[in-house]
CSV table of C-alpha atoms in Angstrom, one decimal:
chain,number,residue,atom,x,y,z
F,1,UNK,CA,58.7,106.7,81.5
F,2,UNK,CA,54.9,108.5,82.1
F,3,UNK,CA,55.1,110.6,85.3
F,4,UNK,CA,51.9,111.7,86.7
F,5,UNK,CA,51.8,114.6,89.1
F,6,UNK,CA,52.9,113.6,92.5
F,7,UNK,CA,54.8,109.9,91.3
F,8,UNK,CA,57.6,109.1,92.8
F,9,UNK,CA,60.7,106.8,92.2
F,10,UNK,CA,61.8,106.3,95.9
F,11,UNK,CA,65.9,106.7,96.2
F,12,UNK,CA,67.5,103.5,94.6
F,13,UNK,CA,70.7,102.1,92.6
F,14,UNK,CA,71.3,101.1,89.1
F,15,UNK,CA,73.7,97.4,90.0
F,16,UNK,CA,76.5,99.6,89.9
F,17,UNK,CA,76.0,100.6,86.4
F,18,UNK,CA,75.1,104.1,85.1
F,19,UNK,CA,71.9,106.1,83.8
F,20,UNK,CA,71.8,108.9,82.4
F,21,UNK,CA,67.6,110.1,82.0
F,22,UNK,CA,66.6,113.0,79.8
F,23,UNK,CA,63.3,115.4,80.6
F,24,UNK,CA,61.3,114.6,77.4
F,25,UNK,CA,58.2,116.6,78.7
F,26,UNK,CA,57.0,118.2,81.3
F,27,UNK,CA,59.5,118.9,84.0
F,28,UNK,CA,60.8,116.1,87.1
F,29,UNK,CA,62.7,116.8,90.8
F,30,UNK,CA,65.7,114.4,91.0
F,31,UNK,CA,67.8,114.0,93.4
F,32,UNK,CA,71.4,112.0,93.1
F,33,UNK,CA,72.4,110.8,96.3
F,34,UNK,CA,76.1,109.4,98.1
F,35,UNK,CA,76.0,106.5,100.1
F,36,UNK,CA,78.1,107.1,103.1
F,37,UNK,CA,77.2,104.2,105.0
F,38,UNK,CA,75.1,101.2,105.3
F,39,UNK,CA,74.9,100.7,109.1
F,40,UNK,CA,73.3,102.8,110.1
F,41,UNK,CA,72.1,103.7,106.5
F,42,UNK,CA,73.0,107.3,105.5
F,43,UNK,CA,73.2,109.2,102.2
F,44,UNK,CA,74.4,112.3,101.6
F,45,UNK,CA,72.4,114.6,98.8
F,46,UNK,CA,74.9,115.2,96.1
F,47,UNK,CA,72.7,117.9,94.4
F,48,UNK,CA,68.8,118.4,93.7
F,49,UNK,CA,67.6,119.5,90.5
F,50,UNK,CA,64.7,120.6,88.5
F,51,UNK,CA,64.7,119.1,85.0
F,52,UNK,CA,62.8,120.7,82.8
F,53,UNK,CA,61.9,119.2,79.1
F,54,UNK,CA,65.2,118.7,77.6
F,55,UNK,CA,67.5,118.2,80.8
F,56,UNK,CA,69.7,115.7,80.8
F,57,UNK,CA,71.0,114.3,84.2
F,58,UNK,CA,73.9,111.7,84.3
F,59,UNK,CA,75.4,109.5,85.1
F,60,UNK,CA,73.8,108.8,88.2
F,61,UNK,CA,74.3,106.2,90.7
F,62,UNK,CA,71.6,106.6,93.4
F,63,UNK,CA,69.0,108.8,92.9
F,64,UNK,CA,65.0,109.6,93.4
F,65,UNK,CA,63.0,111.1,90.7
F,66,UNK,CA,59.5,112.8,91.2
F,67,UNK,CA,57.3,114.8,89.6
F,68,UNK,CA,56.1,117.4,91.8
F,69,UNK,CA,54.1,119.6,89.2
F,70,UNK,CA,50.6,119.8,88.0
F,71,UNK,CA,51.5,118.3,84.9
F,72,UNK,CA,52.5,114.9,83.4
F,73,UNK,CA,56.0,114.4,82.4
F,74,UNK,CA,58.1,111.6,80.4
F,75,UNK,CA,61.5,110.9,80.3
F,76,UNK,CA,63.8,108.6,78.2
F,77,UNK,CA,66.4,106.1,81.0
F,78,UNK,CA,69.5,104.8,79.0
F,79,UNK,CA,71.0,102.3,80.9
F,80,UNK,CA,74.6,100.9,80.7
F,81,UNK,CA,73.7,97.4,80.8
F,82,UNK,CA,70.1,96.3,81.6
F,83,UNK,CA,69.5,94.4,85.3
F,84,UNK,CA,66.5,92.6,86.6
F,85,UNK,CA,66.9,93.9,90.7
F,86,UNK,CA,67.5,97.0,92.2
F,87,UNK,CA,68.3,98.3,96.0
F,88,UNK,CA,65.7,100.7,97.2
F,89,UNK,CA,67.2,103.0,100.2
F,90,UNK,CA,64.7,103.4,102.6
F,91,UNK,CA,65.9,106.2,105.5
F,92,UNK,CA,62.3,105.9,107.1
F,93,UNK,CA,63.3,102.3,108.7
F,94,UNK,CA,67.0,102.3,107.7
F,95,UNK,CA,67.3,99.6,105.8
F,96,UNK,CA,68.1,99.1,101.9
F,97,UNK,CA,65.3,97.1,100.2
F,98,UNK,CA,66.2,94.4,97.4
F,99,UNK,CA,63.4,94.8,94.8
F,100,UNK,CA,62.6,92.5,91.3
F,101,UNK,CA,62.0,95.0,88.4
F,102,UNK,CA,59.5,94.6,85.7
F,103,UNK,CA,59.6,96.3,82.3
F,104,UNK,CA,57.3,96.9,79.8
F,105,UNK,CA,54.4,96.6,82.7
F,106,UNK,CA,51.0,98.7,83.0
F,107,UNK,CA,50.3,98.8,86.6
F,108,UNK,CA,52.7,96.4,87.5
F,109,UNK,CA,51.6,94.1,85.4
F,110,UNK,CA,53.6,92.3,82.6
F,111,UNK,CA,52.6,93.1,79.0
C-alpha cells in the first residue's frame, strides 16, 4: 500500500482474521486497538507505534494506520484469508460502520 503524507486508514477489523503489515519505506503511526464494548462503542489503545522501514507489526486485529510524516511510505498487508467487508469504528458518532472493500483500485476505482 502507497501512503502519502497525512493518509489515514481510519480504526477497523480484519473479519476476525489476522494481518500482519511490514514498513517497506518510509515510516507509518499505527495504532492496534481492544474492543471493550459495542454500546456504547469503546476501544481501548493496546499500544501506538512508529514503524519505520522494516517494522513489522502483527497480528493485529483492530487497528488505524497513518502516515503522519513529510514523506511517502509503502507497506506490504498479509492477510490470513482475504475478505470483501470490513467494520470501520467510528468513536466520533459511536457507531461501527460496515464498509465493501475494493482491491487493486486507483482512487477507488476498480482496475
Amino acid at each position: 500500500v502507497c501512503w502519502h503524507p497525512e493518509q489515514i486508514a481510519p480504526i477497523h477489523g480484519h473479519e476476525g482474521e489476522k494481518c500482519w503489515m511490514r514498513v517497506e519505506l518510509g515510516s507509518l503511526n499505527i495504532c492496534n486497538y481492544k474492543l471493550e464494548s459495542i454500546d456504547p462503542l469503546f476501544l481501548s489503545i493496546v499500544n501506538q507505534i512508529k514503524g519505520d522501514a522494516g517494522f513489522l507489526d502483527g497480528p493485529a486485529e483492530i487497528h488505524s494506520v497513518e502516515n503522519i510524516f513529510d514523506e511517502d511510505a509503502i507497506s506490504l498487508h498479509v492477510y490470513a484469508k482475504p475478505f470483501s467487508e470490513c467494520d470501520i469504528y467510528n468513536l466520533d458518532t459511536g457507531k461501527i460502520d460496515r464498509v465493501e472493500l475494493a482491491y487493486d483500485s486507483i482512487d477507488k476505482q476498480l482496475c
